[in-house]
Coordinates of C-alpha atoms and ligand atoms in Angstrom, one line a residue:
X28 CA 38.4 -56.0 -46.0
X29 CA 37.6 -57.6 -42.4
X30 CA 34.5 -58.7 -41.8
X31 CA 35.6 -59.9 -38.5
X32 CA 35.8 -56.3 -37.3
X33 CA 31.8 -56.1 -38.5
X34 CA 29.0 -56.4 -35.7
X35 CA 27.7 -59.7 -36.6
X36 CA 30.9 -60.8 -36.4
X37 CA 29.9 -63.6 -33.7
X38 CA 30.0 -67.4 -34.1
X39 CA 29.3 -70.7 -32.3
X40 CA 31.3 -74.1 -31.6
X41 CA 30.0 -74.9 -35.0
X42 CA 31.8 -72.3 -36.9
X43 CA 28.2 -70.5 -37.8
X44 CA 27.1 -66.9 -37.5
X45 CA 25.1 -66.6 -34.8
X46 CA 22.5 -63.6 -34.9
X47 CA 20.5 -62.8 -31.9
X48 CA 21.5 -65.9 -30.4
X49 CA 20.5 -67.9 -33.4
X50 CA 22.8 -69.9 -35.5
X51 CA 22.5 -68.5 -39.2
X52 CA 22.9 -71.3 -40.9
X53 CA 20.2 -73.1 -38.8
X54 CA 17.6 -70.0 -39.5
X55 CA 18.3 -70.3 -43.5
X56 CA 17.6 -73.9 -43.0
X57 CA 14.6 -73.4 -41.2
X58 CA 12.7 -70.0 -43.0
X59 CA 15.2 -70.4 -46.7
X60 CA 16.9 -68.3 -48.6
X61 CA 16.9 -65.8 -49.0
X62 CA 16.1 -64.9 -45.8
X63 CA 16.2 -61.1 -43.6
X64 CA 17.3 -61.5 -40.7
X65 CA 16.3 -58.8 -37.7
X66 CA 18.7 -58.4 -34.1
X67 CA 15.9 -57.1 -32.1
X68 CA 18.1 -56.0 -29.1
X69 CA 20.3 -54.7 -32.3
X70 CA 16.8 -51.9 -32.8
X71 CA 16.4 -51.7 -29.4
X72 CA 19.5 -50.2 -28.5
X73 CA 19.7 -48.0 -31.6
X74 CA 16.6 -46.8 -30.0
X75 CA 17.5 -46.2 -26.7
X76 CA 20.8 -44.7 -27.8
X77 CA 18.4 -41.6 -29.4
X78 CA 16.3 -41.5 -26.2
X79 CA 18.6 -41.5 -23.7
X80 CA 21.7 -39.1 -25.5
X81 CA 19.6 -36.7 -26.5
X82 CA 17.3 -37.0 -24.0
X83 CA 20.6 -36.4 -21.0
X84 CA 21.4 -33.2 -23.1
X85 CA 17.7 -31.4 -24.1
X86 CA 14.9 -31.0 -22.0
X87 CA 12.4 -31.7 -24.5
X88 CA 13.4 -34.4 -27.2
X89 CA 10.9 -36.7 -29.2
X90 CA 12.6 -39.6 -31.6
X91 CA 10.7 -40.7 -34.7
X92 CA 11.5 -43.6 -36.6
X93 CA 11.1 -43.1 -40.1
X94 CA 9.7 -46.2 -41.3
X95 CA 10.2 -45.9 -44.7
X96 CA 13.7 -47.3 -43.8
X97 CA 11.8 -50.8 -43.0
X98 CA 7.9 -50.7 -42.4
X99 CA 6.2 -54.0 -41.2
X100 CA 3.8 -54.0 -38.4
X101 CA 6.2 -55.8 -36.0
X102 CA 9.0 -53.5 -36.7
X103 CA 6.7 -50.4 -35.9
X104 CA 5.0 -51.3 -32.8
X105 CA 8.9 -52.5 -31.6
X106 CA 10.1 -49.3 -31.9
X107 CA 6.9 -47.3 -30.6
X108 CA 7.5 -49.6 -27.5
X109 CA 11.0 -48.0 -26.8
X110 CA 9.5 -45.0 -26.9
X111 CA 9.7 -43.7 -30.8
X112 CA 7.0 -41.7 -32.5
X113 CA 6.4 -43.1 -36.2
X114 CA 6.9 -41.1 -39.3
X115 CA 5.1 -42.2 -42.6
X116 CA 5.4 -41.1 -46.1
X117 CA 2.6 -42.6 -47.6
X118 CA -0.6 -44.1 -47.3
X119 CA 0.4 -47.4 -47.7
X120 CA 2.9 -47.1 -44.4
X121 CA -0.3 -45.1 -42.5
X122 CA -2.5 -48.4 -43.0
X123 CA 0.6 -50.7 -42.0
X124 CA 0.9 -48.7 -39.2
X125 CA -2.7 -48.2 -38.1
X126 CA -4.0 -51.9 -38.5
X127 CA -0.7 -53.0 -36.6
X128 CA -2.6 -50.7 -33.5
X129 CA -0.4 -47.8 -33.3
X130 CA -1.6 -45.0 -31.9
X131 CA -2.3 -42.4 -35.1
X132 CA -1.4 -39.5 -32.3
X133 CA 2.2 -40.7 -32.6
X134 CA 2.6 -40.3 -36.2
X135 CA 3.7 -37.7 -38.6
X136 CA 2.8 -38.0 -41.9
X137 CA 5.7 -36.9 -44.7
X138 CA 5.3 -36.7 -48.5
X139 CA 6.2 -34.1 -51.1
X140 CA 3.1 -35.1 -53.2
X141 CA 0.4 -36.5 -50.6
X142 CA -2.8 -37.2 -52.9
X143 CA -6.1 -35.7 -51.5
X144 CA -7.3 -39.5 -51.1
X145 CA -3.8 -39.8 -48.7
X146 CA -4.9 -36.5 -47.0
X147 CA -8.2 -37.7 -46.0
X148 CA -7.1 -41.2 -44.7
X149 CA -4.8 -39.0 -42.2
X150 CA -7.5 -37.0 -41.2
X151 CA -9.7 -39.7 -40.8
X152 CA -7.6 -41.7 -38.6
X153 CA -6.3 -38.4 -36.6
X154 CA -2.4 -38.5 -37.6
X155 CA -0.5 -36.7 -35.0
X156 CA 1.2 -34.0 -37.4
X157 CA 1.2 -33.5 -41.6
X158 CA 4.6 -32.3 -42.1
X159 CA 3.3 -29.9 -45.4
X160 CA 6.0 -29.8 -48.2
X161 CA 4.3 -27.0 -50.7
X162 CA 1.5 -24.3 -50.5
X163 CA -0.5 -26.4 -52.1
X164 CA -0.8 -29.2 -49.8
X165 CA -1.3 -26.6 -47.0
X166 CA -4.7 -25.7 -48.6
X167 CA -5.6 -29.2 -49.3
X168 CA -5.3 -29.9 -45.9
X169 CA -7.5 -27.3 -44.7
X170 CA -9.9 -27.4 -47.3
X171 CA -10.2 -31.0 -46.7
X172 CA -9.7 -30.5 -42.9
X173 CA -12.5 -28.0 -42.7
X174 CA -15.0 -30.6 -44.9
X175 CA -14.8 -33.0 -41.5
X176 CA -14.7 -30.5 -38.9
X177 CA -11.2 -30.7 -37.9
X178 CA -8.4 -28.2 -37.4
X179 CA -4.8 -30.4 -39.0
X180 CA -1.4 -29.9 -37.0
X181 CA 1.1 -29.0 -39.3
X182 CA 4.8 -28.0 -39.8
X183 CA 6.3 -27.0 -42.8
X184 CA 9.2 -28.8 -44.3
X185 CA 11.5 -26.2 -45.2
X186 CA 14.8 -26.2 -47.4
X187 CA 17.6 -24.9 -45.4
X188 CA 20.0 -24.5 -47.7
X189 CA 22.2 -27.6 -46.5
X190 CA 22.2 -30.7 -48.6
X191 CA 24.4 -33.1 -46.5
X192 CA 25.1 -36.3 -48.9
X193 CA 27.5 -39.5 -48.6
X194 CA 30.5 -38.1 -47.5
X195 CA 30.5 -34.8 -49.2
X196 CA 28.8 -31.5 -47.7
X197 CA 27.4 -29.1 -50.1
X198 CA 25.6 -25.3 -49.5
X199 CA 24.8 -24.4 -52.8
X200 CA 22.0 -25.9 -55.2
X201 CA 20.3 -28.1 -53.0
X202 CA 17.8 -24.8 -53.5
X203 CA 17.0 -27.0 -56.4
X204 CA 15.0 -29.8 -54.6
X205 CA 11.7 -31.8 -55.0
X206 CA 11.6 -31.3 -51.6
X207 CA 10.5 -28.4 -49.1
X208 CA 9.3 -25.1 -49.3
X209 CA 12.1 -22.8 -50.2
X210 CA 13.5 -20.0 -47.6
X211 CA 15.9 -17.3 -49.9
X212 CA 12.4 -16.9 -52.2
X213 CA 10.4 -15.6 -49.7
X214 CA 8.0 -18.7 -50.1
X215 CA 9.2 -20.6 -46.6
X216 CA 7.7 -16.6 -44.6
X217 CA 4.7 -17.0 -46.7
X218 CA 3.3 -20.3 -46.2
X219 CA 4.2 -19.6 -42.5
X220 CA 1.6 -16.2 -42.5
X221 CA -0.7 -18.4 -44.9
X222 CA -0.5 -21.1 -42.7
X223 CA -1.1 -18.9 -39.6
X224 CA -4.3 -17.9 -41.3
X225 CA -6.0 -20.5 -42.5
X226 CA -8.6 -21.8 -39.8
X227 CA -8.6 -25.3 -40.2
X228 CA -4.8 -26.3 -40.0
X229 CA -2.8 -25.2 -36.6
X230 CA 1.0 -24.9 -37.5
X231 CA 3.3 -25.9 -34.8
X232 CA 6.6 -25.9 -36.0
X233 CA 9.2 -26.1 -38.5
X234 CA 11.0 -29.6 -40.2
X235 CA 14.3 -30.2 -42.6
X236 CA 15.8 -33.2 -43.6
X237 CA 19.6 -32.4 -44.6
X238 CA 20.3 -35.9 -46.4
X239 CA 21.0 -39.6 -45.5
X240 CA 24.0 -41.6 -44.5
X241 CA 25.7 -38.4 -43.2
X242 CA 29.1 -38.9 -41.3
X243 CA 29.4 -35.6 -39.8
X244 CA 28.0 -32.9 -36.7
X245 CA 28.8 -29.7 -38.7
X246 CA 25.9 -29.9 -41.2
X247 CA 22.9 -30.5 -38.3
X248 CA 24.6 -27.9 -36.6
X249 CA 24.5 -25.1 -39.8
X250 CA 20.5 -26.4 -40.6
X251 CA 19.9 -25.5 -36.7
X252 CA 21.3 -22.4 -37.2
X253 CA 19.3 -21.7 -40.7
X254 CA 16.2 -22.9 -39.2
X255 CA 16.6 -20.6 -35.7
X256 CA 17.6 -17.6 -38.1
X257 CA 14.1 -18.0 -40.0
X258 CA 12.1 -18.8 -37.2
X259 CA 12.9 -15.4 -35.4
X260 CA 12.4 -14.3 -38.8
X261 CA 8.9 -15.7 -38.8
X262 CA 8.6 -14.7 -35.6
X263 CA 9.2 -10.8 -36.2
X264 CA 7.0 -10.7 -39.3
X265 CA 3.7 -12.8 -38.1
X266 CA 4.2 -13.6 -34.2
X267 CA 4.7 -17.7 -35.2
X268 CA 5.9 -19.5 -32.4
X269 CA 7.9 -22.5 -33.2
X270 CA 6.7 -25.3 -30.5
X271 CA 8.9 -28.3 -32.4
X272 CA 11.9 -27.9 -34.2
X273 CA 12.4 -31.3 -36.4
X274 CA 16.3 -31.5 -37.7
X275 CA 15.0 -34.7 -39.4
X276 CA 17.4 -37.9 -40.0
X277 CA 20.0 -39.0 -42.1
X278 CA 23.0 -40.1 -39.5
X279 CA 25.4 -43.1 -41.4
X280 CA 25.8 -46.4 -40.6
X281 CA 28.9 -48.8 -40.7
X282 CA 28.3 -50.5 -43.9
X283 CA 31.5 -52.1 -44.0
X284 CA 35.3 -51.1 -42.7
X285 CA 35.5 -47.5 -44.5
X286 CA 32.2 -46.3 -43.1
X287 CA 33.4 -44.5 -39.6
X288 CA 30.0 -43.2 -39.1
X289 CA 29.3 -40.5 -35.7
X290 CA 26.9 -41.8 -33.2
X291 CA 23.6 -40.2 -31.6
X292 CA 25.7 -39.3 -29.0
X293 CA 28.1 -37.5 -31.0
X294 CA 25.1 -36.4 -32.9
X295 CA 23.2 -35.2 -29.4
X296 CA 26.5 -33.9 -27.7
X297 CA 26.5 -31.1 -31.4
X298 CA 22.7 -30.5 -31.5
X299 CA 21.6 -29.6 -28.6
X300 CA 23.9 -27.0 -26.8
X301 CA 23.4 -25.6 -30.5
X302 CA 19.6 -25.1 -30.5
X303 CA 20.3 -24.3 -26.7
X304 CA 22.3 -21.4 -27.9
X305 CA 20.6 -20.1 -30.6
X306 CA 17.0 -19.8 -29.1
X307 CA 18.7 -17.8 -26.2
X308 CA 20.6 -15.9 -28.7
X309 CA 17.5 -15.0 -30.9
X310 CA 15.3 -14.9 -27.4
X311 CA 12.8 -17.8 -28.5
X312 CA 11.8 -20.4 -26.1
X313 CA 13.3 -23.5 -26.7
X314 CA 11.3 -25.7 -29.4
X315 CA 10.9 -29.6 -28.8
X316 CA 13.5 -31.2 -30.9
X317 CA 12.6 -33.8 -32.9
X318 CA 14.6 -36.5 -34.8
X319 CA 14.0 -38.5 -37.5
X320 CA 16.4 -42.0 -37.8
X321 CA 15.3 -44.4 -40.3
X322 CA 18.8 -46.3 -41.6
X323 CA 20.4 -45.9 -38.0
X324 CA 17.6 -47.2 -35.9
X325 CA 17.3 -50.5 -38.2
X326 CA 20.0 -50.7 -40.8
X327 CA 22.8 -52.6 -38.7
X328 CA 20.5 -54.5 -37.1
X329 CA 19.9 -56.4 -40.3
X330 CA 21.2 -59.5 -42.4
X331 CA 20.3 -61.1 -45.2
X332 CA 20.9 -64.8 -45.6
X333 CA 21.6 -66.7 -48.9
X334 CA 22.3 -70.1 -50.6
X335 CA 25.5 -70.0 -53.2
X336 CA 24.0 -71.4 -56.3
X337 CA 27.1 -71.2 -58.7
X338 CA 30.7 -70.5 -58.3
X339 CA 32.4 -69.1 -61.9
X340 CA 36.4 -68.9 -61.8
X341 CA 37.2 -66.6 -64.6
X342 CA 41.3 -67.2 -64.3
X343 CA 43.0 -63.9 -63.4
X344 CA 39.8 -62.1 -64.1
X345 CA 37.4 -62.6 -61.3
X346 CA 35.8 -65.2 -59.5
X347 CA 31.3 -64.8 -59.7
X348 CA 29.6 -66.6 -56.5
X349 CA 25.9 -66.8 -57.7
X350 CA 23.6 -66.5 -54.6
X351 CA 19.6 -67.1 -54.7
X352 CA 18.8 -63.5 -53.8
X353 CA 20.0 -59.7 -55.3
X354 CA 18.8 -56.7 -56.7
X355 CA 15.0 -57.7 -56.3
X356 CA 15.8 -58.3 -52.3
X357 CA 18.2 -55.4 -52.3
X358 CA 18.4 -52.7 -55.0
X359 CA 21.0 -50.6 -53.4
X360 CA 23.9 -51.6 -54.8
X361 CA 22.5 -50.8 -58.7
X362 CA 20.9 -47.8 -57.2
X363 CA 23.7 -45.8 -55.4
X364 CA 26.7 -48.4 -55.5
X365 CA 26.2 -49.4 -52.3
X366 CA 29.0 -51.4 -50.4
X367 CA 28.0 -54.8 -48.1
X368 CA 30.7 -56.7 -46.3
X369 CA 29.5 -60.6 -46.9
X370 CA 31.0 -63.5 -45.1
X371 CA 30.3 -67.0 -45.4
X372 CA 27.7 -67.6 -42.2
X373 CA 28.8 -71.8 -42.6
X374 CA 32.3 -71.5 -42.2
X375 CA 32.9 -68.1 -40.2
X376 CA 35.5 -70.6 -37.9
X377 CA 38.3 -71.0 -41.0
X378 CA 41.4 -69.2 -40.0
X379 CA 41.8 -66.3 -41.6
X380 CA 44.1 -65.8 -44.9
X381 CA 47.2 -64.8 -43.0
X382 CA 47.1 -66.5 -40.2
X383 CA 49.9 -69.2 -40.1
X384 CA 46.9 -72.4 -39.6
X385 CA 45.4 -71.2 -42.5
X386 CA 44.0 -75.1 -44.1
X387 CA 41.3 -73.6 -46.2
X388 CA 42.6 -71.0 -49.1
X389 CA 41.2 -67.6 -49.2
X390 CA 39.6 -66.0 -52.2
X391 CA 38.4 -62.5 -53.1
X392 CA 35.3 -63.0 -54.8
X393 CA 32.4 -61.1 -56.2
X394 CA 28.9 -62.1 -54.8
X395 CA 26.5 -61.9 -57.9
X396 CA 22.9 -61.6 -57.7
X397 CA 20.4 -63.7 -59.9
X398 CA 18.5 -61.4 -61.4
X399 CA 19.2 -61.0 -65.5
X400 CA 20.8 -57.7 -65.4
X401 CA 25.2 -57.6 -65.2
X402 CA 24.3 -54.3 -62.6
X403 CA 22.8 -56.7 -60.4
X404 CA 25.7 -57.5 -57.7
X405 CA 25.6 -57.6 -54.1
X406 CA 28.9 -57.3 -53.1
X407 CA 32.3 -56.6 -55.1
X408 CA 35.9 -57.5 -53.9
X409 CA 35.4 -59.6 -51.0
X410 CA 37.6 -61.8 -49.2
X411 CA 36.1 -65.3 -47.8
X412 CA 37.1 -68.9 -47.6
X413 CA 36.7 -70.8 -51.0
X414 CA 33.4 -70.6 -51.5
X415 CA 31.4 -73.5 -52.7
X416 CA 27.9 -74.3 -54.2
X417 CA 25.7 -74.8 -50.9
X418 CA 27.4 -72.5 -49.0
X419 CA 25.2 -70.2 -46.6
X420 CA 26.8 -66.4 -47.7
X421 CA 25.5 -63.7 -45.1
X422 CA 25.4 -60.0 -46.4
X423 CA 25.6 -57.4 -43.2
X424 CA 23.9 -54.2 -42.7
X425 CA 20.9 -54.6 -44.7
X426 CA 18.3 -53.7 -42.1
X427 CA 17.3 -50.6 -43.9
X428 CA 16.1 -49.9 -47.4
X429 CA 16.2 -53.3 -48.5
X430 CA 12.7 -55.6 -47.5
X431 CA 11.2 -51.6 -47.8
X432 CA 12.9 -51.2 -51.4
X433 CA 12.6 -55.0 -52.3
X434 CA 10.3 -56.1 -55.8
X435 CA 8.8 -58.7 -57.7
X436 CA 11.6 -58.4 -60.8
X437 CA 12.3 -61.6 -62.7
X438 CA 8.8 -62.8 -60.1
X439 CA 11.4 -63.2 -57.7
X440 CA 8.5 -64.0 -54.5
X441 CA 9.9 -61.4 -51.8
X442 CA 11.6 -63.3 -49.1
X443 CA 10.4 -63.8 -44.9
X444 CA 11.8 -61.2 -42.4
X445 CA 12.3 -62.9 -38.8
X446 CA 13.0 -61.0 -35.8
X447 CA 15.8 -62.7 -34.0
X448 CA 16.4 -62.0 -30.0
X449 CA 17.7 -64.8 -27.4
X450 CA 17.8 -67.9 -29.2
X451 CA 14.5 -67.8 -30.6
X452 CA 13.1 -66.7 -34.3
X453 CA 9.5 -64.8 -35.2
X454 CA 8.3 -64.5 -38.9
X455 CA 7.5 -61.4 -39.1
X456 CA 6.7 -61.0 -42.7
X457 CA 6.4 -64.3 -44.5
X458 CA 8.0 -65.6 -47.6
X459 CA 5.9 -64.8 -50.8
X460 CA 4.8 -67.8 -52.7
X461 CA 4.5 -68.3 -56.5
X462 CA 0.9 -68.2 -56.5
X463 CA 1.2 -64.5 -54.1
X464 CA 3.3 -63.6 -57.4
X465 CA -0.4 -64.3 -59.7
X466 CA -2.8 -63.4 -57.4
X467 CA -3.5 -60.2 -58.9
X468 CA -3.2 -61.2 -62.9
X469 CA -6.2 -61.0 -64.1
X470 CA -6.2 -62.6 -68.0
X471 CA -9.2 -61.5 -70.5
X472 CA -11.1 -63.9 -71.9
X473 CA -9.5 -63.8 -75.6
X474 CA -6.4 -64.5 -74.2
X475 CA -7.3 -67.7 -72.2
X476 CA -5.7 -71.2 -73.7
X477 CA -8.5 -72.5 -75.4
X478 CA -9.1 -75.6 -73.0
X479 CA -9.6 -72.8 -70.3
X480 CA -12.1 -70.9 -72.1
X481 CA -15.7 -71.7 -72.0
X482 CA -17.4 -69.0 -73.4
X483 CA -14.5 -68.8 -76.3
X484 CA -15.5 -72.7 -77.2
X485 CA -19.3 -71.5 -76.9
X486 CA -18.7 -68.9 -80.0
X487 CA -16.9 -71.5 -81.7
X488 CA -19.8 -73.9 -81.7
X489 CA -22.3 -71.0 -82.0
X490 CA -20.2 -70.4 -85.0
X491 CA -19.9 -74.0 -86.8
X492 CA -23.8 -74.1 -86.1
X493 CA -24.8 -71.2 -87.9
X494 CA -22.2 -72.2 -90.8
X495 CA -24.7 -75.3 -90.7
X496 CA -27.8 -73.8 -91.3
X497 CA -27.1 -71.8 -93.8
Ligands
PLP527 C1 14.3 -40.7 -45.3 C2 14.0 -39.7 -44.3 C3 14.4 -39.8 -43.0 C4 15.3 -40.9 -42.6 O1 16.5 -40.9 -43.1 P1 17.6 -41.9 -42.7 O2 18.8 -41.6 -43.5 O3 17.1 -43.3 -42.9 O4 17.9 -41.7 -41.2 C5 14.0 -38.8 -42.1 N1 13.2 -37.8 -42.5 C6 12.8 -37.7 -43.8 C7 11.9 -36.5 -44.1 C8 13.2 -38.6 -44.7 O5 12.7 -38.4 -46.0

């Protein structure tokens, strides 16, 4: 594996990985390890790439970001600034969003099981669209809608029949999904007539979301062409215009060198002659289309920084490079086997193994996490200079789904995001502290070590006293 060929593959006169003009080694100095590391030019033109291919190619186009993929207020008001709606999936990622001073008539709110409390909070704040995932949702919303006064944009999040996964492209049995509301059963025409009748929610078009980390054109293309099919279907049967069409997210990312993901403009060049086509085909007026990127608005723009805490040479086994950081920071990798290229950010200068200067041996080693589970690796198989105790080891790609996915496990405190960009580093999220880790233990009384526990030392003497009189 080359991580040469990956994009952080800069360096300075130094031999350090430079990211966002930064030098990497400086920045772990600086914030510690671990550390996430965000290219803001790196979201910026994922951005702009959305915007500006799909926008050359469809008249009416509107990007949302889905924040799940990383959600911190400087992340969301970075992307609303090039122009992206915001999509949330909880009410945790609403509040982020609305004390950061986003506008709530930019956001969608997702969920396949919104609570009523969740429901409300949207309401309250005026989210832009509830993208309903069951019947039942649809008449929480109006119910609770109708209780303030309001009438609730929705769309309906519909199954198409597509399930689009890693690398493999499937048609049957995705049916059988927490998500959507189902189109063969007849339930995706009914909540569209239910939903054209209730009076307090106003449905405005139609969502799927074929999977994530999708290489290829042809399953977008095939939901367009379910969704069109049951629109005119709706169409016929209750008069339901469709005013947005939302094809939801999902393209891949270059995680390392076998990942040869499309781009947007791949992506924009498939879509939108497709939806063209079809709406003339079917004699609809062209919907807005909307698009969902999470991973591949933030995911390459991301690196997380470590310190090498232990080397272990197992002779003709395997060589274990213990790093300060793993599957509390990112759970990926013992959640769907995830492969990270990793270099070593201190030494990125060292010829490489083949080359005929080569000083410095080459190893392939396996980056190990330090969290007490054996699942908990980073990276496995990967070739780098030596590496030694100290070392700075930089894992790529990790811009999405790991600060959003990271925990507390083993009280690991979760580590500072900065946003790099010219030279120059902003905390965006600080490092968590031991006594952040406590904060919210709360001990009862009984339990407290005696020398912390008046009222425990107050029986005791209460006690002994009445032992006394008697
Ligand atoms: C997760 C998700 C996305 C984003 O997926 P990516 O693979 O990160 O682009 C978009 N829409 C919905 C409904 C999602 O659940």
């Amino acid at each position: 594996m080359n991580y040469r060929s990956n994009i952080h593959s800069s360096a300075n006169s130094k031999g350090h990985l430079t990211i966002g003009g930064c030098d990497a080694v400086a920045l772990a100095k600086r914030f510690g390890t671990p550390l996430y590391v965000i290219d803001e030019d790196a979201v910026r033109r994922a951005c702009r790439a959305y915007v500006e291919e799909f926008g050359a190619r469809y008249p009416n186009v509107r990007v949302i970001y889905a924040s799940k993929a990383l959600m911190v207020k400087a992340i969301a008001l970075l992307v609303m600034e090039e122009g992206l709606f915001l999509d949330v999936c909880s009410g945790g990622e609403l509040y982020t969003a609305i004390s950061a001073g986003c506008p709530a008539d930019q956001i969608y709110f997702h969920g396949n099981s919104k609570s009523a409390a969740e429901i409300a909070f949207a309401l309250s704040v005026g989210v832009f669209r509830f993208v309903v995932d069951s019947l039942d949702e649809l008449y929480v919303i109006d119910r609770l809608a109708r209780s303030k006064g309001l009438v609730a944009n929705v769309m309906l999040r519909l199954t198409p029949g597509i399930e689009a996964h890693t690398h493999e492209y499937i048609k049957t049995g995705q049916i059988d999904s927490k998500f959507g509301i189902v189109i063969p059963n007849g339930d995706a025409l009914r909540a569209v007539g239910i939903a054209k009748r209730l009076a307090n929610v106003r449905l405005t078009g139609l969502h799927c979301h074929i999977g994530s980390q999708v290489f290829e054109m042809e399953p977008f293309v095939d939901a367009i062409d379910v969704m069109m099919n049951f629109a005119k279907q709706a169409h016929e049967a209750t008069g339901f215009i469709m005013e947005e069409l939302d094809i939801g997210g999902g393209l891949g990312i270059r995680y390392n060198s076998k990942d040869d993901p499309i781009t947007a403009r791949d992506l924009a060049e498939a879509v939108a002659p497709a939806l063209i086509d079809a709406a003339s085909r079917h004699g609809l007026p062209l919907p807005s289309l909307l698009l969902e990127p999470g991973r591949s608005i933030v995911g390459e723009a991301g690196t997380t920084l470590y310190t090498v805490n232990a080397v272990k040479r197992i002779e003709g086994v395997r060589t274990y490079v213990s790093v300060d950081g793993g599957m509390a920071d990112n759970p990926r990798i013992a959640l769907y086997q995830a492969e990270y290229e990793a270099a070593l950010a201190n030494r990125m200068a060292v010829p490489g193994p083949s080359s005929p200067g080569s000083s410095e041996s080459w190893e392939t080693v396996s980056v190990a996490g330090n969290c007490c589970e054996s699942g908990d690796m980073l990276v496995w198989d990967v070739s780098m200079p030596r590496p030694e105790i100290g070392d700075t080891l930089a894992v790529f790609c990790t811009g999405a789904y790991n600060y959003s996915m990271a925990s507390n496990y083993n009280r690991y405190p979760r580590p500072a995001v900065v946003l790099v960009r010219d030279g120059r580093a902003d905390v965006i999220v600080e490092r968590e502290t031991y006594a952040d880790l406590t904060a919210r233990d709360s001990v009862p009384v009984r339990l407290r070590p005696a020398a912390t526990r008046p009222a425990a030392a107050e029986l005791a003497h209460r006690d002994s006293a009445g032992a006394q009189s008697r």
